[in-house]
Amino acid sequence: MGFRLMMVTNVKQIMKLQSVARNLLAATAADVPKGYFAVYVGENQKQRFVVPISYLSDPSFQDLLSQAEEEFGFDHPTGGLTIPCKVASFIELTSRLQLNNL
């Protein structure tokens, strides 16, 4: 019984993380609502994400921003904030932050 409940919980958590990842993807600057900001993530090819401003106060997110500052400074070639990490790592971090805010 406990094993089955744990599997159901894990499946629900995975589905929630997939939903969070889909919601992070954004199409244009017009899609950035108040209280959010756009970031470009990736080591080579960049993907655009829209994240809540509240993430700026999280130490893990601040570490990513420090890495971005070291690599790109404040001159971002895409015109927006660029974070040089793997997209999967970024989605994992923002998914954890989202779950913590529920």
Tab-separated table of C-alpha atoms in Angstrom:
chain	number	residue	atom	x	y	z
A	1	MET	CA	0.000	0.000	0.000
A	2	GLY	CA	2.727	2.462	1.006
A	3	PHE	CA	4.772	1.668	-2.119
A	4	ARG	CA	1.810	2.290	-4.420
A	5	LEU	CA	1.003	5.584	-2.673
A	6	MET	CA	4.619	6.662	-3.075
A	7	MET	CA	4.494	5.862	-6.819
A	8	VAL	CA	1.288	7.869	-7.239
A	9	THR	CA	2.881	10.794	-5.392
A	10	ASN	CA	5.970	10.609	-7.623
A	11	VAL	CA	3.856	10.533	-10.782
A	12	LYS	CA	1.872	13.562	-9.618
A	13	GLN	CA	5.107	15.393	-8.804
A	14	ILE	CA	6.569	14.595	-12.242
A	15	MET	CA	3.397	15.821	-13.954
A	16	LYS	CA	3.496	19.027	-11.918
A	17	LEU	CA	7.168	19.598	-12.861
A	18	GLN	CA	6.338	19.124	-16.544
A	19	SER	CA	3.555	21.667	-16.216
A	20	VAL	CA	5.919	24.141	-14.542
A	21	ALA	CA	8.480	23.678	-17.326
A	22	ARG	CA	5.849	24.339	-20.012
A	23	ASN	CA	4.706	27.479	-18.214
A	24	LEU	CA	8.263	28.798	-18.016
A	25	LEU	CA	8.654	28.838	-21.797
A	26	ALA	CA	7.673	32.146	-23.376
A	27	ALA	CA	7.277	33.397	-26.932
A	28	THR	CA	7.699	37.189	-26.990
A	29	ALA	CA	8.426	40.177	-24.763
A	30	ALA	CA	4.717	40.957	-24.755
A	31	ASP	CA	4.235	37.669	-22.898
A	32	VAL	CA	6.112	38.892	-19.810
A	33	PRO	CA	3.484	39.768	-17.196
A	34	LYS	CA	3.993	42.191	-14.362
A	35	GLY	CA	6.071	40.602	-11.596
A	36	TYR	CA	8.065	38.404	-14.001
A	37	PHE	CA	11.182	38.763	-16.121
A	38	ALA	CA	12.655	36.994	-19.136
A	39	VAL	CA	15.937	35.113	-19.089
A	40	TYR	CA	17.870	33.346	-21.845
A	41	VAL	CA	19.266	29.998	-20.733
A	42	GLY	CA	21.705	27.619	-22.372
A	43	GLU	CA	25.335	26.973	-23.041
A	44	ASN	CA	25.227	27.265	-26.839
A	45	GLN	CA	21.711	27.727	-28.144
A	46	LYS	CA	19.643	29.884	-25.788
A	47	GLN	CA	16.046	29.229	-24.758
A	48	ARG	CA	13.873	32.001	-23.392
A	49	PHE	CA	12.051	31.554	-20.079
A	50	VAL	CA	9.812	33.842	-18.045
A	51	VAL	CA	10.254	33.540	-14.280
A	52	PRO	CA	8.800	35.333	-11.248
A	53	ILE	CA	10.800	38.194	-9.774
A	54	SER	CA	10.535	36.425	-6.404
A	55	TYR	CA	13.206	33.979	-7.622
A	56	LEU	CA	15.747	36.789	-7.359
A	57	SER	CA	15.769	36.412	-3.568
A	58	ASP	CA	16.589	32.678	-3.651
A	59	PRO	CA	20.275	31.821	-2.928
A	60	SER	CA	20.387	29.111	-5.633
A	61	PHE	CA	19.066	31.507	-8.259
A	62	GLN	CA	21.493	34.181	-7.057
A	63	ASP	CA	24.364	31.710	-7.617
A	64	LEU	CA	23.249	31.290	-11.215
A	65	LEU	CA	23.126	35.066	-11.633
A	66	SER	CA	26.661	35.383	-10.254
A	67	GLN	CA	27.869	32.831	-12.798
A	68	ALA	CA	26.114	34.774	-15.546
A	69	GLU	CA	27.791	37.989	-14.406
A	70	GLU	CA	31.215	36.315	-14.451
A	71	GLU	CA	30.719	34.976	-17.972
A	72	PHE	CA	28.761	37.776	-19.656
A	73	GLY	CA	29.102	40.818	-17.393
A	74	PHE	CA	26.239	43.207	-17.906
A	75	ASP	CA	26.467	43.302	-21.705
A	76	HIS	CA	24.003	40.601	-22.722
A	77	PRO	CA	24.154	39.799	-26.454
A	78	THR	CA	20.483	38.766	-26.659
A	79	GLY	CA	19.258	41.985	-25.081
A	80	GLY	CA	18.017	40.162	-21.992
A	81	LEU	CA	19.506	38.422	-18.988
A	82	THR	CA	21.587	35.422	-20.102
A	83	ILE	CA	22.292	32.478	-17.794
A	84	PRO	CA	25.021	30.117	-19.044
A	85	CYS	CA	23.853	26.777	-17.686
A	86	LYS	CA	22.214	23.663	-19.075
A	87	VAL	CA	18.523	24.156	-19.773
A	88	ALA	CA	17.700	20.971	-17.860
A	89	SER	CA	19.516	22.311	-14.770
A	90	PHE	CA	17.624	25.592	-15.004
A	91	ILE	CA	14.277	23.812	-15.302
A	92	GLU	CA	15.154	21.615	-12.326
A	93	LEU	CA	16.048	24.661	-10.191
A	94	THR	CA	12.981	26.682	-11.153
A	95	SER	CA	10.750	23.624	-10.674
A	96	ARG	CA	12.056	23.221	-7.129
A	97	LEU	CA	11.496	26.914	-6.460
A	98	GLN	CA	7.950	26.639	-7.836
A	99	LEU	CA	7.185	23.624	-5.637
A	100	ASN	CA	8.528	25.463	-2.588
A	101	ASN	CA	6.138	28.331	-3.305
A	102	LEU	CA	3.022	26.129	-3.464
